[in-house]
CSV table of C-alpha atoms in Angstrom, one decimal:
chain,number,residue,atom,x,y,z
M,942,MET,CA,-1.1,2.3,5.4
M,943,ASN,CA,-4.8,2.3,4.9
M,944,LYS,CA,-6.9,3.3,7.9
M,945,ALA,CA,-9.8,1.1,6.6
M,946,THR,CA,-7.5,-1.9,6.6
M,947,SER,CA,-6.5,-1.5,10.3
M,948,ASP,CA,-10.1,-0.7,11.3
M,949,TYR,CA,-11.4,-3.8,9.4
M,950,TRP,CA,-9.0,-6.2,11.1
M,951,ALA,CA,-9.4,-4.6,14.5
M,952,ASP,CA,-13.2,-4.9,14.1
M,953,TRP,CA,-12.8,-8.5,13.0
M,954,LEU,CA,-10.8,-9.3,16.2
M,955,VAL,CA,-13.5,-8.0,18.5
M,956,ASP,CA,-16.0,-10.2,16.6
M,957,ALA,CA,-13.6,-13.2,16.9
M,958,VAL,CA,-13.3,-12.7,20.6
M,959,ALA,CA,-17.1,-12.6,21.0
M,960,ALA,CA,-17.5,-15.7,18.9
M,961,ALA,CA,-14.7,-17.7,20.6
M,962,THR,CA,-15.8,-16.9,24.1
M,963,GLN,CA,-19.5,-16.9,23.5
M,964,ASP,CA,-19.6,-14.1,26.0
M,965,ARG,CA,-22.1,-11.3,25.3
M,966,ARG,CA,-19.9,-8.8,27.0
M,967,TYR,CA,-17.8,-8.8,23.8
M,968,LEU,CA,-20.8,-8.6,21.5
M,969,ARG,CA,-21.0,-5.0,20.3
M,970,GLY,CA,-24.5,-3.5,20.4
M,971,ASP,CA,-25.7,-6.1,22.9
M,972,ALA,CA,-27.3,-4.9,26.1
M,973,GLU,CA,-24.6,-6.8,28.1
M,974,GLU,CA,-21.7,-5.3,26.1
M,975,ASP,CA,-18.8,-4.1,28.2
M,976,ARG,CA,-17.9,-1.1,26.0
M,977,ALA,CA,-14.6,-0.4,27.8
M,978,VAL,CA,-13.4,-3.9,27.1
M,979,THR,CA,-14.6,-4.0,23.4
M,980,GLU,CA,-13.0,-0.6,22.8
M,981,ALA,CA,-9.8,-1.7,24.4
M,982,ILE,CA,-9.6,-4.8,22.3
M,983,PHE,CA,-10.4,-2.7,19.2
M,984,LEU,CA,-7.8,-0.1,19.9
M,985,ASN,CA,-5.1,-2.6,20.8
M,986,ALA,CA,-5.8,-4.6,17.6
M,987,LYS,CA,-5.8,-1.4,15.5
M,988,LYS,CA,-2.4,-0.3,16.9
M,989,ALA,CA,-1.0,-3.8,16.3
M,990,MET,CA,-2.2,-3.8,12.7
M,991,GLU,CA,-0.9,-0.3,12.1
M,992,ASN,CA,2.5,-1.4,13.4
M,993,LEU,CA,2.4,-4.5,11.3
M,994,LEU,CA,1.5,-2.6,8.1
M,995,ALA,CA,4.2,0.1,8.8
M,996,ASN,CA,6.8,-2.6,9.0
M,997,HIS,CA,6.8,-4.2,5.5
M,998,SER,CA,9.4,-6.8,6.5
M,999,VAL,CA,7.0,-9.2,8.2
M,1000,ARG,CA,8.5,-12.6,8.8
M,1001,ALA,CA,7.3,-15.8,10.4
M,1002,PRO,CA,8.8,-16.3,13.9
M,1003,SER,CA,11.8,-18.7,13.9
């Protein structure tokens, strides 16, 4: 598993949440950013991606 891959997609998810909600609390680097929330989103997404990449038998839900 590549750390850069999990970091990339976790980072992407934080950006996606910010874009979808149009809420500045999720916009990293913004004065209104809620760092605890953006860090929680990032770390949860990173863990999910690491688990996904560790399990090579990824299947669509039935």
